[in-house]
Coordinates of C-alpha atoms and ligand atoms in Angstrom, one line a residue:
X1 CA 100.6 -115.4 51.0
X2 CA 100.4 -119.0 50.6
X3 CA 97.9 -120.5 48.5
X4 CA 97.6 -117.2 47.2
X5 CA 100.8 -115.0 45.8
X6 CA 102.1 -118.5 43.8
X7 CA 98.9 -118.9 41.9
X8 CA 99.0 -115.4 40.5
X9 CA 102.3 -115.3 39.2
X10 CA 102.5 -112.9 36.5
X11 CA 105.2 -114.3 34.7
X12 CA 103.7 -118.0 35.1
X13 CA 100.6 -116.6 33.6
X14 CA 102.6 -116.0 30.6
X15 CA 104.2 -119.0 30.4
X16 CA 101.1 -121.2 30.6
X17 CA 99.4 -118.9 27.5
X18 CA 102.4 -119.4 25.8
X19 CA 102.3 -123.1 26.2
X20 CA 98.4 -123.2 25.5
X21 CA 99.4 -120.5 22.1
X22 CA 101.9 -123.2 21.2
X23 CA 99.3 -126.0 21.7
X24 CA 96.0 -124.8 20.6
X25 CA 95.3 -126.4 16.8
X26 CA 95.5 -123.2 14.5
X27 CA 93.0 -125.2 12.4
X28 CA 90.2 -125.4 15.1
X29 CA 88.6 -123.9 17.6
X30 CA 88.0 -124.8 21.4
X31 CA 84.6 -123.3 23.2
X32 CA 85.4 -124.1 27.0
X33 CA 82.6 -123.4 29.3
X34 CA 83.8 -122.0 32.8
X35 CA 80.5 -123.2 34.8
X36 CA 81.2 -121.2 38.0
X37 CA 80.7 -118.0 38.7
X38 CA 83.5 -117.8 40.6
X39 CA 85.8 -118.6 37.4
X40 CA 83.6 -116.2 35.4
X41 CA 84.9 -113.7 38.2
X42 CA 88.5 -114.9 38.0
X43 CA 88.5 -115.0 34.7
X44 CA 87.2 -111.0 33.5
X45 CA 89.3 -110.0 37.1
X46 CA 92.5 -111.7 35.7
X47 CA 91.6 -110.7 31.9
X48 CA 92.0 -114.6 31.4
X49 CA 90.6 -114.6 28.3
X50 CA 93.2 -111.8 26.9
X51 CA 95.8 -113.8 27.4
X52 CA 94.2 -116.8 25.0
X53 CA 94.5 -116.5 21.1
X54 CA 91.2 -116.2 19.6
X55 CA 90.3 -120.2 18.6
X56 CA 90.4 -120.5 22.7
X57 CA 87.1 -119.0 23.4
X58 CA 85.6 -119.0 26.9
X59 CA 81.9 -119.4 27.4
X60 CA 79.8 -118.0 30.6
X61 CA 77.9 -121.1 32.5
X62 CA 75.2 -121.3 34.7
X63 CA 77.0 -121.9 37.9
X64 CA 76.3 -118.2 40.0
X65 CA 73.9 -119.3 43.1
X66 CA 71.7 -115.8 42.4
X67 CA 72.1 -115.5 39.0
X68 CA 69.9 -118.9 38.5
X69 CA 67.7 -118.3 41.4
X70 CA 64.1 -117.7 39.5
X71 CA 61.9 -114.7 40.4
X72 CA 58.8 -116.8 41.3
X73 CA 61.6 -118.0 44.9
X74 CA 62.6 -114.7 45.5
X75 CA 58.9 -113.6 45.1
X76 CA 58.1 -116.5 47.8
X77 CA 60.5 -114.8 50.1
X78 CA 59.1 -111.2 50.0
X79 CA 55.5 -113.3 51.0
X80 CA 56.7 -115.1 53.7
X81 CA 58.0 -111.5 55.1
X82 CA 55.1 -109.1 54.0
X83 CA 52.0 -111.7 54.1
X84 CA 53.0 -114.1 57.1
X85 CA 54.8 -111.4 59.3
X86 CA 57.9 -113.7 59.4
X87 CA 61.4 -112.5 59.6
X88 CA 63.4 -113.9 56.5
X89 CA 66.8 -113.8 56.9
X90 CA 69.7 -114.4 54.1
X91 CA 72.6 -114.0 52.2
X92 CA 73.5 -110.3 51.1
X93 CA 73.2 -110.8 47.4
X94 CA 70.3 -112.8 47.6
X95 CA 68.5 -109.5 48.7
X96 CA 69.3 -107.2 45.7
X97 CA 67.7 -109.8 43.2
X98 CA 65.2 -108.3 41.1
X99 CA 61.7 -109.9 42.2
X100 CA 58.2 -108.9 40.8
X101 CA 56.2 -105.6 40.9
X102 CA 59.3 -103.8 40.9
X103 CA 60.3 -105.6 44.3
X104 CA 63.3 -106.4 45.8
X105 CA 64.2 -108.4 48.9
X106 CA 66.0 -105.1 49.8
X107 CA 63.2 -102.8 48.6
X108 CA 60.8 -104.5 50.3
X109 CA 62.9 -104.3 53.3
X110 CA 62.7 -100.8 53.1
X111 CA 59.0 -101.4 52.8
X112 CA 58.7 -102.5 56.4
X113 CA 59.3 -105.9 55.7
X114 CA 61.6 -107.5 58.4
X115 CA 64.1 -109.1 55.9
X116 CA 68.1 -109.2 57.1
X117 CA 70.7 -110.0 55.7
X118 CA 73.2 -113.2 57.5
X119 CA 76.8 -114.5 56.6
X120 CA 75.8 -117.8 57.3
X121 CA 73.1 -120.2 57.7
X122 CA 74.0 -120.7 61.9
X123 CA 73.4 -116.6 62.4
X124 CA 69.8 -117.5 61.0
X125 CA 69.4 -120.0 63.9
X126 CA 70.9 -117.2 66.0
X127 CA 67.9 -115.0 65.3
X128 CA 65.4 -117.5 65.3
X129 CA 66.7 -118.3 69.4
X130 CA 66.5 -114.4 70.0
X131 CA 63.3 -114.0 68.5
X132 CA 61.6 -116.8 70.3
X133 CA 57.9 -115.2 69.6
X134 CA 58.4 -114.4 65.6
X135 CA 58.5 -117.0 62.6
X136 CA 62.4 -117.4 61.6
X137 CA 62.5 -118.4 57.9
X138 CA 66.1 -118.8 56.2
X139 CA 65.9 -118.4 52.4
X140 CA 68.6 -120.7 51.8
X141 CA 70.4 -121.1 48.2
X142 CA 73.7 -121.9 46.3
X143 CA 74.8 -125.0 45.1
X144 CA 76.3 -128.0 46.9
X145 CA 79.3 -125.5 48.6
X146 CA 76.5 -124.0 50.8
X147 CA 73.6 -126.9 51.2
X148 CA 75.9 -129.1 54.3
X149 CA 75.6 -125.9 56.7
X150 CA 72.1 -125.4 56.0
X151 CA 71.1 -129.2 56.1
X152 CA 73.5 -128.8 60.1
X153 CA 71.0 -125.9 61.2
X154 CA 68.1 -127.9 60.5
X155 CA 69.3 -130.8 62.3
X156 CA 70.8 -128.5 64.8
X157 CA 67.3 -126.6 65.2
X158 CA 65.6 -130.5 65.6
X159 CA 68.4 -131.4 68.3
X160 CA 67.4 -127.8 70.1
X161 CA 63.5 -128.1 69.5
X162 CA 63.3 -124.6 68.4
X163 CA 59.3 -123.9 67.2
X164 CA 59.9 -121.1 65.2
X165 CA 63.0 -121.8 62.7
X166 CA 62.4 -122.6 59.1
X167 CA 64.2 -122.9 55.9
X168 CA 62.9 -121.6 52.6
X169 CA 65.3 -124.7 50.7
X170 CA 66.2 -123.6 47.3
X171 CA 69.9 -125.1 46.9
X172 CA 70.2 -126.4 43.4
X173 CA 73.0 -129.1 41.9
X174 CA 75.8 -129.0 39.6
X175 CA 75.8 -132.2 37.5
X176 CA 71.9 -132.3 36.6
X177 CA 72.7 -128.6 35.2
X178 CA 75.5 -129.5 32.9
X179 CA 73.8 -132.5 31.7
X180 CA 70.6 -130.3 31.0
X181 CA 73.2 -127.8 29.4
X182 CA 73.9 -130.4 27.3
X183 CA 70.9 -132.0 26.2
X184 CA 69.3 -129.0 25.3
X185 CA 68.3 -127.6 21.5
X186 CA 71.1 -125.2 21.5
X187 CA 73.8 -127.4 22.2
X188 CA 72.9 -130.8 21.7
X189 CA 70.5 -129.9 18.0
X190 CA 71.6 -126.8 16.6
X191 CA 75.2 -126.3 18.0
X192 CA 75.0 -122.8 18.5
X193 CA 76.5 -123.3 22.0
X194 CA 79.6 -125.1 21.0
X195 CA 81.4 -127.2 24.6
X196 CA 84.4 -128.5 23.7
X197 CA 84.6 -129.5 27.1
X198 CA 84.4 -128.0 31.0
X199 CA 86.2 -125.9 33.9
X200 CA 84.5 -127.6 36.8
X201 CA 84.3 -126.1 40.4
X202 CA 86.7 -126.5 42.8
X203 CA 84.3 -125.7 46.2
X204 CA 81.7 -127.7 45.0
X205 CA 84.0 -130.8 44.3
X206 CA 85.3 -130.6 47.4
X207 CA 81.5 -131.2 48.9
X208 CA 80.7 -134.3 45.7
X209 CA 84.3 -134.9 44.6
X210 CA 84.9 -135.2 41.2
X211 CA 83.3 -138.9 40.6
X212 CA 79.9 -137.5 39.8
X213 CA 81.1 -135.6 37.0
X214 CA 82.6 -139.2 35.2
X215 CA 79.3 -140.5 33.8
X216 CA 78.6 -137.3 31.8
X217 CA 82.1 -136.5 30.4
X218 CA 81.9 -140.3 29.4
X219 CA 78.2 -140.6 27.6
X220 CA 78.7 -136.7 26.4
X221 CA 82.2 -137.2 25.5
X222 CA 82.9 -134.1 27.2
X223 CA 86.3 -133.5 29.0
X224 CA 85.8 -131.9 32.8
X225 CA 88.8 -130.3 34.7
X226 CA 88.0 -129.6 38.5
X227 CA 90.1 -126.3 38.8
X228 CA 90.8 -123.5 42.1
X229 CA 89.4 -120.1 41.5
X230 CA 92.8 -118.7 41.3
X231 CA 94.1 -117.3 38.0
X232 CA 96.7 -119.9 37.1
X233 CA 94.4 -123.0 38.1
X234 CA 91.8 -121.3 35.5
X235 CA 95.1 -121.0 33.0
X236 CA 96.7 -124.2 33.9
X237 CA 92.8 -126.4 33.8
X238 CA 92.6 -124.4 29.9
X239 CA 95.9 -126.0 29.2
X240 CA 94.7 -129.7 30.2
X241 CA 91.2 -129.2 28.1
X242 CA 93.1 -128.2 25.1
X243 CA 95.6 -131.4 25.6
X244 CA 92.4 -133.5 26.2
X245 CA 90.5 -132.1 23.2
X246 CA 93.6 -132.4 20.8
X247 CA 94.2 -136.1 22.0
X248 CA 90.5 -137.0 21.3
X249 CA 90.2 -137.5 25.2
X250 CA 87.1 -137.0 27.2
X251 CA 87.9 -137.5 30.9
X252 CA 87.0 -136.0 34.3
X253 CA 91.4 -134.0 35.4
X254 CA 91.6 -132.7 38.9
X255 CA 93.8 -129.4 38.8
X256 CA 92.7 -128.3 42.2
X257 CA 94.4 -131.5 44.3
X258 CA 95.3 -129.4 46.9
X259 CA 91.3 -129.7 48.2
X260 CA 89.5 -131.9 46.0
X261 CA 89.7 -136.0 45.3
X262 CA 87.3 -138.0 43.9
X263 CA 84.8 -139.4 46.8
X264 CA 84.6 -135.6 48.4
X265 CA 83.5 -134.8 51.8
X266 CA 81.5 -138.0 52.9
X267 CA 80.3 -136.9 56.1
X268 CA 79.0 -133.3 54.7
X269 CA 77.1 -135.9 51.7
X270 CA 75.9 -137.6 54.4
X271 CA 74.3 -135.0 56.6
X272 CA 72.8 -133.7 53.2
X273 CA 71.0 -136.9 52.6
X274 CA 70.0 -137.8 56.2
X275 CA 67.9 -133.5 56.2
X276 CA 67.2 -133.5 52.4
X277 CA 66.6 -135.3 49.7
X278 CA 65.9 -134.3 45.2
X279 CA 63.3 -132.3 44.0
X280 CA 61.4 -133.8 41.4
X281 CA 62.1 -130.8 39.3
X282 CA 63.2 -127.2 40.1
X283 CA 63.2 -124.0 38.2
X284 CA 66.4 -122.0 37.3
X285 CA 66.4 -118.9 35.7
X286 CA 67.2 -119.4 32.0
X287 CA 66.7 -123.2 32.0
X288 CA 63.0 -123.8 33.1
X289 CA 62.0 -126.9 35.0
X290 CA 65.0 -129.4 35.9
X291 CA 64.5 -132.4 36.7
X292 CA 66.4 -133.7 40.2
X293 CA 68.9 -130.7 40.0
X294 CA 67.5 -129.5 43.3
X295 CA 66.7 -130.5 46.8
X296 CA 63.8 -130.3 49.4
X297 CA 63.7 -131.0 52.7
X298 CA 62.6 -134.4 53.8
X299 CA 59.3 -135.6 55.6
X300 CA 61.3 -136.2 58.7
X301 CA 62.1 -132.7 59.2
X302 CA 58.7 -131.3 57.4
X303 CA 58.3 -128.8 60.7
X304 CA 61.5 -127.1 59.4
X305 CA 60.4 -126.7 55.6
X306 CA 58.9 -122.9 55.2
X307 CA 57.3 -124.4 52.3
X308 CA 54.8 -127.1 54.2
X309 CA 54.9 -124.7 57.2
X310 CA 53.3 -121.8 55.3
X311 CA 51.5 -123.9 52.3
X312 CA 53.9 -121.9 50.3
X313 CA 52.8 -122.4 46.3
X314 CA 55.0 -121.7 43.5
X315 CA 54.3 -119.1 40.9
X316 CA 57.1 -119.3 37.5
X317 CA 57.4 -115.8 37.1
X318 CA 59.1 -114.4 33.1
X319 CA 61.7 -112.3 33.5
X320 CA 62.4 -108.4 32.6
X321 CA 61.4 -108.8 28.8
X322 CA 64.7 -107.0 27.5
X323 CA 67.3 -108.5 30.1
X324 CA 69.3 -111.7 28.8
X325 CA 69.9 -113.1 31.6
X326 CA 68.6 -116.8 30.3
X327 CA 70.6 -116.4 27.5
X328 CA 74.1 -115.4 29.2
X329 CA 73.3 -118.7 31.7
X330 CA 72.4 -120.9 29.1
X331 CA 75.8 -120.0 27.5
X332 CA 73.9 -118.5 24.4
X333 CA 74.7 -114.6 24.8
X334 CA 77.2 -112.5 26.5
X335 CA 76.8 -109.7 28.8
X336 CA 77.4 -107.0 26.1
X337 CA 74.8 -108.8 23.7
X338 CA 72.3 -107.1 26.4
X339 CA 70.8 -103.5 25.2
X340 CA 70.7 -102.8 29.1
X341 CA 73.5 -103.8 29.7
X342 CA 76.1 -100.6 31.4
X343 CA 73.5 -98.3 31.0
X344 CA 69.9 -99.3 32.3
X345 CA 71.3 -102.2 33.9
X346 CA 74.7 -101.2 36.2
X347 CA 75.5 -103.4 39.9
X348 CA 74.1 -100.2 41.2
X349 CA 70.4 -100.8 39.7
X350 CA 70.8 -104.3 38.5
X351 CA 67.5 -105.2 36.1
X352 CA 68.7 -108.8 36.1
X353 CA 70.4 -111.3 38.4
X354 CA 73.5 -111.6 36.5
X355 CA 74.2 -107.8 37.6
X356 CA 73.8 -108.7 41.2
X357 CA 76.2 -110.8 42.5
X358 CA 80.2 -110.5 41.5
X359 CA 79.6 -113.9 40.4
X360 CA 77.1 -113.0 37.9
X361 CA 78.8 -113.0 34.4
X362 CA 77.0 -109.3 33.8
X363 CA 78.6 -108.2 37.0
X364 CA 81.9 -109.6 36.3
X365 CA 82.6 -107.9 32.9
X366 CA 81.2 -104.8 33.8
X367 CA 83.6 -104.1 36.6
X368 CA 86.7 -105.7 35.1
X369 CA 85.9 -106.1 31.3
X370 CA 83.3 -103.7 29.6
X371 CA 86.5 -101.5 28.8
X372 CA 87.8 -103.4 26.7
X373 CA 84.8 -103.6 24.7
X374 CA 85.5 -100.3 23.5
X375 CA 87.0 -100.1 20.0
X376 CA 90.5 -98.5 20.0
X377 CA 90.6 -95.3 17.3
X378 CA 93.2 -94.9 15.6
X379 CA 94.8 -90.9 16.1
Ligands
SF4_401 S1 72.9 -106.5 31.6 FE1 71.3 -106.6 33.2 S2 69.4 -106.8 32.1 FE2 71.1 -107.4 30.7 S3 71.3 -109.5 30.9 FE3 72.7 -108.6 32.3 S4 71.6 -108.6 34.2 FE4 70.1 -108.9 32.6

């Protein structure tokens, strides 16, 4: 299939690790964080990081839409369902998210609560126009890939006058999250999270393009290739942060061409800025507060924001004390540093986020990788 069968080429595979093995400086080490989930997928699906000698380490980021989605939203959710009678409608993952008091959006579901589950943000607006005497909220998240069809509801919903739709507006950003990646303790202080530079995402580049990434990569010195979620864009992006780092270069490489240039989709920025506009600050999971990395939606289309609508307030909420969720997002742990992790904690009866979504790191190596976590004995 095109677009499909020439990017996982077995035999090209090989020949890009061979070129990276020939590469890599024996005499250093290169710690690349893949900040999509969607490369964390391709990556334990493709058994990417097999196929890289042992100074080419990959490291989890922070990019899975669920997996940084706090418990105090989710919790926010559940309310506007159980407390305000509305019907809350959203994305399947979304639902399997451990919340408080043991709750789920799917648990409380099965609690009464009238919670469903869309594919996209226009089957929300579908409900709310068949359901003319309930409150419709959509509990909207993901980063910029998934913001411009929610922002086109909104403005759709205005355009239709429809009293009873509402979003619940929890899409977060990309660039404030790497730069907080990289000003915190752990990397900027005490090094324990080593970046020797970034795999950037190719859906949400094709929504910002690739020039907001250029100021960070520049002040951090940290290179950025934009790559597709294929497994030879992941292998081919590797090979151009290895050339960067061993020419002392730190700039922002497009891999992904085929979708992605540097201005992006200008009318789907547009339509964002015109029905939203930043948070102050915004919780993720692992990272606390953030500052700008998220939006809200602006005065002009207050009737539509769940939050004013219902006087929502916002409760920060600590995760499961054993799960390491923070720590795999922040790039600090991995999924089998986790005492829950395959045992307690399976997709099945996820504890934490990262175990929801095939995104989520935890999710990702225990369905392709947690084999080969298991010592080979000798006969
Ligand atoms: S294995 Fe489960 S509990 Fe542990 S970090 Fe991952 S999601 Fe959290």
């Amino acid at each position: 299939m095109k677009y499909i069968d020439e990017f996982r080429d077995g035999e090209l595979a090989q020949k890009i690790a061979s070129r990276i093995a020939a590469e890599a400086d024996p005499s250093r080490s290169y710690h690349l964080m893949e900040f999509c989930g969607g490369h964390t997928h391709a990556i334990s699906r493709y058994g990417i990081a097999e196929l890289l000698q042992a100074n080419v380490q990959m490291v989890h980021g922070p990019g899975c839409p669920v997996c940084v989605l706090p418990i105090g939203r989710i919790d926010q959710a559940i309310r506007l369902a159980m407390e305000h009678g509305a019907i809350v409608c959203t994305y399947g993952d979304t639902m399997r998210v451990p919340a408080s008091d043991g709750l789920s959006m799917i648990k409380a579901k099965a609690r009464g609560a009238d919670i469903r589950m869309v594919y996209s943000a226009a089957d929300a607006l579908t409900v709310a126009e068949k359901n003319p005497q309930r409150e419709v909220v959509f509990f909207a998240i993901g980063f910029e890939t998934t913001t411009p069809p929610t922002a086109l509801v909104i403005r759709e919903a205005k355009a239709r006058g429809l009293k009873n739709f509402s979003v619940l507006c929890c899409h977060v950003l990309t660039p404030p999250a790497i730069v907080h990646l990289l000003e915190s303790p752990e990397v900027k202080q005490y090094g324990i999270v080593p970046i020797d530079g970034f795999i950037g995402p190719a859906h949400v580049s094709i929504v910002i393009g690739s020039r907001p990434y250029e100021s960070f990569a520049e002040i951090y010195r940290k290179p950025v290739v934009i790559a597709g979620f294929e497994p030879l864009d992941v292998m081919q992006a590797i090979l151009m942060l290895v050339r960067q780092v061993n020419e002392g270069r730190a700039e922002v490489e497009n891999e992904f061409s085929r979708a992605v240039d540097r201005d992006g989709n200008l009318l789907a920025q547009q339509m964002m800025d015109e029905v939203m506009e930043l948070r102050e600050s915004f919780e993720w999971r692992g990272f606390g507060s953030v500052p700008h990395s998220a939006r809200r939606i602006r005065a002009a289309y207050a009737e539509f924001d769940a939050e004013t609508r219902f006087a929502l307030d916002y409760q920060p909420v600590p995760d499961h004390k054993a799960c390491e969720c923070g720590a795999i997002l922040r790039g600090v742990k991995r999924p089998s540093d986790c005492k829950l992790f395959g045992t307690v904690c399976t997709p099945e009866n996820p504890m934490g986020s990262c175990m929801v979504s095939s995104e989520g790191a935890c999710a990702a190596h225990y369905t392709y990788g947690r084999f080969r976590d298991i010592p080979v004995v000798a006969a």
